[in-house]
Short mmCIF file of C-alpha atoms and ligand atoms in Angstrom, two decimals:
data_model
loop_
_atom_site.label_atom_id
_atom_site.label_comp_id
_atom_site.label_asym_id
_atom_site.label_seq_id
_atom_site.Cartn_x
_atom_site.Cartn_y
_atom_site.Cartn_z
CA MET A 1 84.07 109.22 121.80
CA SER A 2 86.81 106.39 122.06
CA LYS A 3 88.48 105.16 119.06
CA ARG A 4 88.08 101.21 118.57
CA LEU A 5 90.83 98.64 117.92
CA TYR A 6 90.10 95.03 116.54
CA ILE A 7 93.57 92.75 116.67
CA GLU A 8 93.75 89.36 115.60
CA THR A 9 96.49 87.13 116.62
CA VAL A 10 98.40 83.88 115.35
CA GLY A 11 100.91 81.81 116.65
CA CYS A 12 102.72 81.20 119.95
CA GLN A 13 102.09 82.68 123.22
CA MET A 14 105.28 85.05 122.79
CA ASN A 15 102.29 86.91 120.24
CA LEU A 16 99.42 86.15 122.89
CA LEU A 17 101.07 88.48 125.37
CA ASP A 18 103.04 90.67 122.74
CA SER A 19 98.74 91.27 121.64
CA GLU A 20 98.26 92.04 125.52
CA MET A 21 100.44 94.17 125.69
CA VAL A 22 99.49 96.62 122.95
CA VAL A 23 95.58 96.23 123.84
CA ALA A 24 97.26 97.43 127.09
CA SER A 25 98.89 100.16 125.80
CA LEU A 26 96.29 101.11 123.10
CA ARG A 27 93.78 101.41 125.99
CA HIS A 28 96.12 104.11 127.81
CA HIS A 29 95.43 106.10 124.33
CA GLY A 30 91.65 105.41 124.50
CA TYR A 31 91.19 102.48 122.28
CA GLU A 32 88.33 100.13 123.36
CA LEU A 33 88.06 97.04 121.32
CA ALA A 34 85.71 95.72 118.47
CA ASP A 35 84.12 92.35 117.77
CA ARG A 36 85.07 92.72 114.02
CA PRO A 37 87.65 94.80 111.78
CA SER A 38 84.09 96.70 109.84
CA GLN A 39 83.68 98.12 113.42
CA ALA A 40 87.40 99.02 114.23
CA ASP A 41 89.37 102.36 113.37
CA THR A 42 92.29 100.48 113.63
CA ILE A 43 92.77 96.85 112.48
CA LEU A 44 95.53 95.00 113.56
CA PHE A 45 97.28 91.50 112.52
CA ASN A 46 99.99 90.09 115.28
CA THR A 47 101.59 87.45 112.76
CA CYS A 48 103.68 84.12 112.83
CA SER A 49 106.20 83.01 110.62
CA VAL A 50 107.46 79.86 112.20
CA ARG A 51 105.49 77.89 108.83
CA GLN A 52 104.65 78.81 105.87
CA HIS A 53 100.87 77.91 106.53
CA ALA A 54 100.86 80.64 109.00
CA GLU A 55 102.10 83.50 106.36
CA ASP A 56 99.56 81.93 104.13
CA LYS A 57 96.61 82.59 106.35
CA THR A 58 97.65 86.09 106.99
CA TYR A 59 97.57 87.31 103.59
CA SER A 60 94.61 85.89 102.79
CA GLN A 61 93.31 87.75 105.54
CA LEU A 62 95.01 91.09 104.43
CA GLY A 63 93.49 90.26 101.17
CA ARG A 64 89.92 90.31 102.60
CA LEU A 65 90.47 93.65 103.76
CA ARG A 66 91.33 95.34 100.36
CA GLN A 67 87.66 96.33 100.17
CA LEU A 68 86.94 97.51 103.20
CA LYS A 69 89.89 99.98 103.32
CA ARG A 70 89.13 101.44 99.85
CA GLU A 71 85.46 101.95 100.74
CA ASN A 72 86.91 103.60 104.14
CA PRO A 73 90.24 104.56 103.85
CA GLU A 74 90.07 106.52 107.19
CA LYS A 75 90.58 103.05 109.15
CA ILE A 76 94.39 101.81 110.23
CA ILE A 77 95.92 98.46 109.01
CA GLY A 78 99.01 97.36 110.54
CA VAL A 79 100.49 94.33 110.54
CA MET A 80 103.11 93.31 113.45
CA GLY A 81 104.90 90.86 114.96
CA CYS A 82 107.71 87.66 113.22
CA MET A 83 106.25 87.92 109.95
CA ALA A 84 106.44 92.02 109.73
CA GLN A 85 109.37 91.60 110.64
CA LYS A 86 110.58 88.71 107.98
CA ASP A 87 108.62 90.31 105.28
CA GLN A 88 109.10 94.07 106.07
CA GLN A 89 108.50 96.24 102.53
CA ILE A 90 107.27 92.88 100.90
CA ILE A 91 104.04 93.29 102.65
CA PHE A 92 103.67 96.61 101.56
CA ASP A 93 104.12 95.33 97.89
CA ARG A 94 101.57 92.32 98.19
CA ALA A 95 99.11 94.74 100.01
CA PRO A 96 99.71 98.30 99.44
CA TYR A 97 97.05 99.02 101.37
CA VAL A 98 98.72 98.26 104.84
CA ASP A 99 99.21 101.57 107.01
CA LEU A 100 101.34 100.43 109.68
CA ILE A 101 104.61 97.70 109.81
CA VAL A 102 105.99 96.66 112.98
CA GLY A 103 108.20 94.02 113.91
CA PRO A 104 108.13 92.20 117.53
CA GLY A 105 111.09 94.42 118.90
CA GLN A 106 109.57 97.98 118.15
CA LEU A 107 105.49 97.46 119.16
CA HIS A 108 105.79 99.97 121.39
CA GLN A 109 106.08 102.23 119.23
CA ILE A 110 102.47 101.27 118.07
CA PRO A 111 100.26 104.52 119.62
CA GLU A 112 102.73 106.52 118.48
CA LEU A 113 102.35 105.14 114.60
CA VAL A 114 98.35 105.19 115.07
CA ALA A 115 98.52 108.47 115.86
CA LYS A 116 101.21 109.54 112.85
CA ALA A 117 98.46 107.24 110.33
CA ALA A 118 95.48 109.13 111.43
CA ALA A 119 97.34 112.41 110.87
CA GLY A 120 98.05 111.62 107.65
CA ALA A 121 101.76 109.48 107.62
CA SER A 122 101.54 106.59 105.29
CA ARG A 123 103.38 103.09 104.99
CA GLN A 124 105.80 103.62 107.95
CA MET A 125 107.72 100.95 109.08
CA ALA A 126 109.68 99.90 112.40
CA VAL A 127 111.74 96.94 112.42
CA SER A 128 114.72 97.54 114.25
CA LEU A 129 116.22 94.64 116.42
CA GLY A 130 119.58 96.12 117.53
CA ARG A 131 121.34 93.08 115.82
CA ARG A 132 123.13 95.26 113.06
CA ASP A 133 125.59 96.86 115.47
CA GLY A 134 126.17 94.44 117.84
CA THR A 135 124.32 95.56 120.56
CA SER A 136 120.85 94.96 121.41
CA ASP A 137 120.07 97.83 124.01
CA ASP A 138 117.02 99.23 121.69
CA ILE A 139 114.75 96.07 122.01
CA LYS A 140 115.53 95.52 125.63
CA ARG A 141 114.62 99.34 126.17
CA SER A 142 111.76 98.01 124.25
CA HIS A 143 110.58 95.24 126.70
CA GLU A 144 111.69 97.23 129.82
CA THR A 145 108.43 100.00 128.97
CA PHE A 146 106.66 97.51 127.40
CA ASP A 147 106.37 94.71 129.44
CA PRO A 148 104.55 95.99 131.96
CA LEU A 149 101.56 97.05 130.29
CA ARG A 150 99.17 94.55 131.24
CA ASP A 151 95.21 94.35 129.81
CA PRO A 152 93.20 91.42 132.31
CA THR A 153 90.62 91.59 129.51
CA MET A 154 93.44 89.72 127.13
CA ARG A 155 94.36 86.61 129.40
CA PRO A 156 93.19 82.76 128.74
CA THR A 157 91.31 83.49 132.04
CA PRO A 158 91.42 86.22 135.15
CA PHE A 159 93.49 83.84 136.75
CA GLN A 160 96.21 83.29 134.59
CA ALA A 161 99.09 85.29 132.72
CA TYR A 162 102.02 84.90 130.82
CA LEU A 163 105.05 86.44 131.57
CA ARG A 164 108.08 87.14 129.40
CA ILE A 165 111.71 86.08 131.70
CA GLN A 166 113.85 85.87 128.12
CA ILE A 167 113.61 88.11 124.38
CA GLY A 168 114.49 86.21 120.95
CA CYS A 169 116.89 82.87 120.75
CA ASP A 170 120.44 82.49 119.85
CA LYS A 171 120.23 78.21 118.87
CA PHE A 172 119.55 79.60 114.86
CA CYS A 173 118.29 76.05 114.86
CA THR A 174 119.01 75.76 110.95
CA TYR A 175 114.86 75.12 109.84
CA CYS A 176 113.74 77.93 111.96
CA ILE A 177 113.30 81.84 111.31
CA VAL A 178 112.48 82.67 115.08
CA PRO A 179 116.29 84.23 116.40
CA MET A 180 115.09 86.18 112.62
CA THR A 181 112.48 87.66 113.62
CA ARG A 182 113.48 87.84 117.71
CA GLY A 183 116.56 88.88 117.47
CA PRO A 184 119.30 88.08 120.28
CA GLU A 185 118.67 85.78 123.29
CA GLN A 186 118.37 88.29 126.28
CA GLY A 187 117.53 87.35 129.93
CA ARG A 188 114.72 89.94 131.52
CA PRO A 189 116.46 91.18 135.11
CA PRO A 190 114.93 88.97 137.42
CA GLU A 191 113.84 92.03 139.62
CA GLN A 192 111.32 93.03 136.76
CA ILE A 193 110.42 89.78 136.06
CA VAL A 194 109.68 89.00 140.11
CA SER A 195 107.92 92.50 140.59
CA GLU A 196 105.03 91.95 137.23
CA ALA A 197 104.59 88.47 139.10
CA ARG A 198 103.43 90.32 142.30
CA VAL A 199 101.22 92.49 140.19
CA LEU A 200 99.89 89.98 138.31
CA ALA A 201 99.04 87.76 141.80
CA GLU A 202 97.53 91.25 143.39
CA GLN A 203 95.55 91.14 139.95
CA GLY A 204 94.32 87.63 140.92
CA CYS A 205 96.62 84.94 139.16
CA LEU A 206 97.20 81.45 140.17
CA GLU A 207 98.40 81.04 137.68
CA ILE A 208 101.94 81.95 135.37
CA THR A 209 103.25 80.51 132.62
CA LEU A 210 107.07 81.73 132.17
CA LEU A 211 107.65 82.91 128.55
CA GLY A 212 111.02 82.29 126.80
CA GLN A 213 112.59 80.16 123.16
CA THR A 214 114.51 78.20 125.21
CA VAL A 215 113.27 79.08 129.05
CA ASN A 216 115.39 77.07 130.98
CA SER A 217 118.66 78.56 129.23
CA TYR A 218 117.44 81.88 131.62
CA ARG A 219 120.50 83.92 132.58
CA TYR A 220 120.53 87.07 133.79
CA THR A 221 123.75 89.06 135.01
CA SER A 222 123.58 92.04 136.42
CA ALA A 223 126.40 95.11 136.73
CA ASP A 224 127.83 93.74 139.58
CA GLY A 225 129.08 90.32 138.18
CA GLN A 226 125.87 87.94 140.14
CA THR A 227 124.32 86.09 138.05
CA THR A 228 120.92 84.53 138.05
CA ASN A 229 119.74 81.28 136.47
CA MET A 230 116.52 79.86 136.08
CA ALA A 231 116.72 77.37 139.22
CA ALA A 232 117.13 80.79 140.94
CA LEU A 233 114.70 82.68 139.00
CA LEU A 234 111.70 79.87 140.32
CA ARG A 235 113.26 80.04 143.56
CA GLN A 236 112.17 83.97 143.70
CA LEU A 237 109.43 83.57 142.01
CA HIS A 238 107.91 80.63 144.57
CA GLU A 239 108.37 83.13 146.96
CA VAL A 240 105.17 84.96 145.79
CA ASP A 241 102.14 85.04 147.67
CA GLY A 242 99.03 84.42 145.82
CA LEU A 243 100.53 82.72 143.42
CA GLN A 244 99.64 78.85 142.63
CA ARG A 245 101.38 77.16 139.53
CA ILE A 246 103.85 78.21 137.99
CA LYS A 247 104.93 76.45 134.49
CA PHE A 248 107.23 77.58 131.62
CA VAL A 249 107.69 77.02 127.83
CA THR A 250 109.33 75.96 125.77
CA ASN A 251 112.93 74.06 127.23
CA TYR A 252 115.63 73.25 125.33
CA PRO A 253 117.22 69.90 126.47
CA LYS A 254 120.82 70.87 126.44
CA ASP A 255 120.27 73.04 129.52
CA MET A 256 117.80 70.76 131.56
CA THR A 257 120.69 70.92 134.42
CA THR A 258 119.83 68.28 137.50
CA GLU A 259 119.81 71.72 139.37
CA LEU A 260 116.67 72.97 137.57
CA LEU A 261 115.18 69.46 138.19
CA ARG A 262 115.71 69.32 141.97
CA THR A 263 114.46 72.43 142.30
CA ILE A 264 111.07 71.99 140.19
CA HIS A 265 110.50 68.76 142.25
CA GLU A 266 111.36 70.77 145.54
CA LEU A 267 109.28 73.67 145.08
CA PRO A 268 105.29 72.49 145.22
CA LYS A 269 104.15 75.62 142.95
CA ILE A 270 106.52 75.24 140.43
CA SER A 271 103.98 72.55 137.89
CA PRO A 272 105.83 69.38 137.16
CA TYR A 273 105.49 69.85 133.68
CA LEU A 274 108.36 69.83 130.88
CA HIS A 275 107.80 70.34 126.93
CA VAL A 276 110.93 69.65 125.70
CA PRO A 277 111.63 69.72 122.02
CA VAL A 278 113.81 66.61 120.83
CA GLN A 279 112.53 67.41 117.28
CA SER A 280 114.14 64.00 115.65
CA GLY A 281 115.39 60.72 116.69
CA SER A 282 118.03 61.00 114.31
CA ASP A 283 121.49 61.89 114.69
CA GLU A 284 122.08 63.08 111.29
CA VAL A 285 118.72 65.25 111.34
CA LEU A 286 119.97 66.55 114.56
CA GLN A 287 123.04 67.33 112.96
CA ARG A 288 121.39 69.19 109.84
CA MET A 289 119.24 71.12 111.99
CA GLN A 290 122.46 71.49 113.99
CA ARG A 291 120.07 71.30 117.44
CA GLY A 292 123.46 70.91 119.27
CA TYR A 293 122.46 67.38 120.46
CA THR A 294 122.47 63.77 120.08
CA VAL A 295 119.66 61.32 120.43
CA SER A 296 121.78 59.44 123.23
CA ASP A 297 122.27 63.62 125.11
CA TYR A 298 118.25 63.73 124.97
CA ARG A 299 117.83 59.97 126.21
CA ASP A 300 120.43 60.63 129.52
CA MET A 301 118.32 64.31 130.36
CA MET A 302 114.59 61.83 130.10
CA ALA A 303 116.54 59.55 132.27
CA ARG A 304 117.57 62.23 134.81
CA ILE A 305 113.86 63.91 134.56
CA ARG A 306 112.47 60.26 135.50
CA GLU A 307 115.36 60.04 138.29
CA HIS A 308 114.78 63.73 139.87
CA LEU A 309 111.42 64.38 138.61
CA PRO A 310 109.41 61.20 138.58
CA GLU A 311 105.90 63.04 139.09
CA ALA A 312 106.59 64.80 135.45
CA ALA A 313 104.98 64.98 132.64
CA VAL A 314 107.23 65.65 129.33
CA SER A 315 105.73 66.63 126.00
CA SER A 316 107.87 67.08 122.85
CA ASP A 317 107.78 68.43 119.37
CA PHE A 318 108.91 66.90 116.28
CA ILE A 319 109.38 68.10 112.84
CA VAL A 320 108.87 65.44 110.08
CA GLY A 321 110.47 65.00 106.43
CA PHE A 322 113.08 67.76 107.24
CA SER A 323 115.52 68.11 104.37
CA GLY A 324 117.12 64.89 103.54
CA GLU A 325 114.99 62.97 105.62
CA THR A 326 114.91 58.99 105.08
CA GLU A 327 112.06 56.61 106.08
CA ALA A 328 115.02 55.19 108.25
CA GLU A 329 115.99 58.20 109.85
CA PHE A 330 111.58 58.78 110.74
CA GLN A 331 111.04 55.72 112.03
CA GLN A 332 114.01 56.30 114.71
CA SER A 333 111.72 59.47 115.71
CA VAL A 334 108.74 57.26 115.88
CA GLU A 335 111.22 54.41 117.89
CA LEU A 336 112.47 57.28 120.23
CA LEU A 337 108.84 58.71 120.74
CA ARG A 338 107.71 55.06 121.53
CA GLU A 339 110.50 55.02 123.99
CA CYS A 340 110.03 58.60 125.87
CA ARG A 341 106.06 58.08 125.84
CA PHE A 342 105.68 61.78 125.97
CA LYS A 343 102.55 63.28 127.72
CA ASN A 344 101.59 64.76 124.41
CA SER A 345 103.23 65.72 120.97
CA PHE A 346 102.62 68.55 118.48
CA ILE A 347 103.96 67.09 115.26
CA PHE A 348 105.04 69.64 112.46
CA LYS A 349 105.77 68.97 108.87
CA TYR A 350 109.04 70.42 107.33
CA SER A 351 108.31 74.17 106.02
CA VAL A 352 111.24 75.76 104.05
CA ARG A 353 111.92 79.11 105.70
CA PRO A 354 113.61 81.51 103.42
CA GLY A 355 116.33 83.51 105.38
CA THR A 356 117.27 80.47 107.45
CA ARG A 357 120.74 78.33 107.04
CA GLY A 358 118.15 74.83 106.58
CA ALA A 359 117.08 77.12 103.13
CA GLU A 360 120.19 77.89 102.04
CA LEU A 361 122.01 74.54 102.88
CA TYR A 362 119.70 71.86 101.90
CA ASP A 363 116.66 70.96 99.52
CA ASP A 364 113.04 70.41 100.77
CA ASP A 365 113.19 67.05 99.16
CA VAL A 366 110.97 65.11 101.07
CA PRO A 367 107.73 65.47 98.83
CA ASP A 368 104.69 66.84 100.62
CA GLU A 369 102.28 63.52 100.28
CA VAL A 370 105.25 61.53 102.35
CA LYS A 371 105.13 64.82 105.16
CA LYS A 372 101.72 64.11 105.62
CA ARG A 373 101.60 60.25 105.98
CA ARG A 374 105.09 60.06 108.55
CA ASN A 375 102.55 63.17 110.16
CA ASN A 376 99.89 61.01 110.54
CA GLU A 377 101.46 57.79 111.23
CA MET A 378 103.66 59.58 114.26
CA LEU A 379 100.21 61.04 115.28
CA ALA A 380 98.66 57.92 115.30
CA VAL A 381 101.85 56.16 117.53
CA GLN A 382 101.35 59.62 119.86
CA ASN A 383 97.77 58.97 120.66
CA ALA A 384 97.69 55.18 121.12
CA ILE A 385 100.39 56.41 123.78
CA SER A 386 98.57 59.17 125.60
CA GLU A 387 95.59 56.99 125.75
CA GLU A 388 97.24 54.35 127.47
CA ASP A 389 98.73 56.79 129.95
CA ASN A 390 95.23 58.63 130.78
CA GLU A 391 93.91 55.35 131.43
CA LEU A 392 96.12 54.91 134.35
CA PHE A 393 94.65 57.46 135.93
CA LEU A 394 91.33 56.09 135.78
CA GLY A 395 90.16 56.30 139.85
CA ARG A 396 92.57 58.45 140.76
CA THR A 397 91.88 61.98 142.35
CA VAL A 398 94.11 64.95 140.77
CA GLU A 399 93.72 68.75 141.52
CA VAL A 400 92.20 70.77 139.11
CA LEU A 401 92.45 74.56 138.26
CA VAL A 402 88.95 75.16 136.71
CA GLU A 403 89.32 77.41 133.52
CA GLY A 404 86.20 77.75 133.05
CA PRO A 405 83.61 76.47 130.42
CA SER A 406 84.45 73.65 128.07
CA LYS A 407 84.19 73.98 124.53
CA ASN A 408 81.75 71.52 123.97
CA SER A 409 79.82 73.43 126.38
CA LEU A 410 80.16 77.02 124.86
CA LYS A 411 78.76 75.13 121.70
CA ARG A 412 75.64 73.68 122.84
CA GLY A 413 74.96 76.96 124.49
CA GLU A 414 75.00 75.07 128.13
CA GLU A 415 73.92 77.35 131.16
CA GLY A 416 72.60 77.29 134.20
CA PRO A 417 73.51 74.85 137.62
CA LEU A 418 75.18 71.75 135.52
CA MET A 419 77.83 72.57 132.56
CA GLN A 420 80.93 70.81 131.34
CA MET A 421 83.62 72.73 133.04
CA VAL A 422 87.44 72.00 131.78
CA GLY A 423 90.40 72.79 133.61
CA ARG A 424 94.25 71.40 134.20
CA THR A 425 96.17 69.36 136.47
CA HIS A 426 99.25 70.57 138.01
CA CYS A 427 101.11 68.71 135.08
CA ASP A 428 98.70 70.04 132.22
CA ARG A 429 96.26 67.51 131.67
CA ILE A 430 93.24 68.36 130.39
CA VAL A 431 90.18 67.37 132.98
CA VAL A 432 86.59 68.10 132.07
CA PHE A 433 83.74 67.70 134.40
CA GLU A 434 80.09 68.45 135.03
CA GLY A 435 79.67 71.65 137.41
CA ASN A 436 79.07 75.32 137.40
CA GLN A 437 80.31 78.67 136.76
CA ARG A 438 81.52 79.69 139.99
CA GLN A 439 83.73 76.83 140.33
CA ALA A 440 85.79 79.11 137.37
CA GLY A 441 89.36 79.90 139.50
CA GLN A 442 89.22 77.12 142.30
CA LEU A 443 91.41 74.36 142.91
CA LEU A 444 89.17 70.98 142.45
CA PRO A 445 89.63 67.44 143.52
CA ILE A 446 88.46 65.84 140.87
CA ALA A 447 88.12 61.99 140.64
CA ILE A 448 88.58 60.56 137.25
CA TYR A 449 86.27 57.86 136.31
CA ASP A 450 86.79 57.64 132.13
CA SER A 451 89.47 59.17 129.47
CA THR A 452 90.24 59.79 125.67
CA PRO A 453 93.43 60.22 124.82
CA PHE A 454 93.36 64.05 125.53
CA THR A 455 91.24 64.78 128.23
CA LEU A 456 90.28 62.94 131.28
CA ILE A 457 87.22 62.94 132.64
CA GLY A 458 85.64 62.79 136.34
CA SER A 459 83.63 64.27 138.73
CA VAL A 460 84.01 66.48 141.67
CA VAL A 461 85.16 65.05 144.97
CA THR A 462 82.77 66.22 147.82
CA GLN A 463 83.60 66.48 151.40
CA HIS A 464 82.79 63.37 153.02
CA VAL A 465 79.86 64.04 155.26
CA GLY A 466 80.54 61.58 158.23
CA PRO A 467 77.24 60.50 160.71
CA GLU A 468 77.66 63.11 162.92
CA MET A 469 75.79 65.73 160.62
CA PHE A 470 73.33 63.80 160.90
CA ALA A 471 72.71 63.80 164.75
CA ILE A 472 69.83 65.52 166.16
CA SER A 473 70.63 67.35 168.27
N1 SAH B 1 111.98 77.55 120.85
C1 SAH B 1 111.20 76.69 120.53
C2 SAH B 1 109.79 76.45 119.89
C3 SAH B 1 109.93 77.13 118.42
S1 SAH B 1 108.88 77.27 117.09
C4 SAH B 1 111.74 75.43 121.01
O1 SAH B 1 113.45 75.67 120.39
O2 SAH B 1 111.40 74.24 120.92
C5 SAH B 1 107.25 75.60 118.14
C6 SAH B 1 107.74 74.34 117.30
O3 SAH B 1 107.78 74.93 115.77
C7 SAH B 1 109.62 74.00 116.94
O4 SAH B 1 109.64 73.37 118.35
C8 SAH B 1 109.19 73.04 115.53
O5 SAH B 1 108.97 71.51 116.22
C9 SAH B 1 108.61 73.71 114.91
N2 SAH B 1 108.81 74.69 113.93
C10 SAH B 1 110.03 75.72 113.94
N3 SAH B 1 110.42 76.03 112.56
C11 SAH B 1 109.96 74.99 111.86
C12 SAH B 1 109.82 74.41 110.30
N4 SAH B 1 110.49 75.56 109.32
N5 SAH B 1 108.93 73.70 109.87
C13 SAH B 1 108.15 73.35 110.45
N6 SAH B 1 108.20 73.38 111.64
C14 SAH B 1 108.60 74.31 112.59
FE1 SF4 B 2 113.87 78.18 116.55
FE2 SF4 B 2 115.61 76.27 118.02
FE3 SF4 B 2 115.47 78.97 118.93
FE4 SF4 B 2 113.99 77.43 118.75
S1 SF4 B 2 116.04 76.93 119.69
S2 SF4 B 2 113.48 79.11 118.71
S3 SF4 B 2 113.48 76.07 117.35
S4 SF4 B 2 116.14 77.91 116.28
FE1 F3S B 3 105.48 82.40 115.46
FE2 F3S B 3 106.83 84.00 116.30
FE3 F3S B 3 105.89 82.58 117.53
S1 F3S B 3 107.41 82.69 114.39
S2 F3S B 3 106.02 80.62 116.85
S3 F3S B 3 105.20 84.27 116.31
S4 F3S B 3 108.06 83.82 118.06
#
């Protein structure tokens, strides 16, 4: 009898990818996936610490398992990912029935730790990130054995996959916990990345999304002293047969070089889509965040993007209500958003993270109602921009990689010859159209006839049928 695993993932794409690998490694040890904790022998939570809300949700889910574990003490409960790294012992204190705590640098140990837990070991913790002794060999070794493990059933679709090119982050923005949970920044060797891309393409992936916290800062220096940067890596990946689209997130404004922009423009498989968060439109706030650039640097970068990659869609993240943010500083963010006209922006209320420089240096002094109001105000401005920009697509035909039935269609339980399908353009715009399941995984021309702030609505362009087709022979 095979054993059953239930896994729940929150957080960013890094976590989705880590969960894919954990599932792959446990499948090698005879596990199958279960749909519910009650059906599983092992229950894993892959967690996020980026904002307090994400942690609260995980703790309340853990709380709900207390009873299940009391009634079924043989079930193994594990907490992995960023919150495991950040909270460590605190998790055992708050949920003493947890069996394993495993940080993002030690996920390769999960099969062994689960086996030990099944044999009776209690409260095991594996959280080394290799930073303490100044080296990061440990985490590097972990990724060497771990990253090539893949499980196609865990991907967004059978033809889309994530591929890690960079581990960790060294930027230490003062609000952010990620450098503490993911360890030092390291580029993975380009040969490893390219060979993984080949495997993904052979498995039928048409689109890969390269992952890194500051993905465009990617750099790898080999033993013989040769350095590969992001532009060079993209050139290598562009050669992989079978891949149609290559995306990458998240970009860091200061490393958006003209060489990189020119490379993206030149290579047709690289998506002209740049997620490059600005975080704030105020120099004082950027300074307190220690983002390492000014608003004028960001403007210059936008100008270079428009010059070298005019077809690009640019999106951003903003934090509102960071420590000391005045109304005037907030309005500068709104102004910058109006000026840059991002395709979309993720807007977050500042959430103070114990363990960061921001928590140490500054008070979290903007009241929650003010954060909420600023968040809504900014969202309204962004939505108006997205709405206007999407209207420009009316009457145009775009190429869409069809992902599958839309959420609406699934909710309505649509089946049969006509259902609402969803896909994305090369520059990451969401498109819905009436179609069928067989179109999933195809690149189709879609003529846009309607739009909302978030979606383009269109229909498949059918091939032109000339009069010769009707000629009687
Ligand atoms: N490495 C990426 C993203 C990191 S986390 C980058 O540098 O852009 C994703 C987003 O969460 C960030 O861009 C930021 O906008 C937001 N974020 C990070 N820490 C936060 C905090 N303490 N409170 C609120 N939002 C935060
Ligand atoms: Fe966090 Fe800044 Fe690193 Fe992004 S660049 S992960 S925001 S520290
Ligand atoms: Fe969250 Fe960790 Fe990603 S804190 S956003 S899961 S890197």
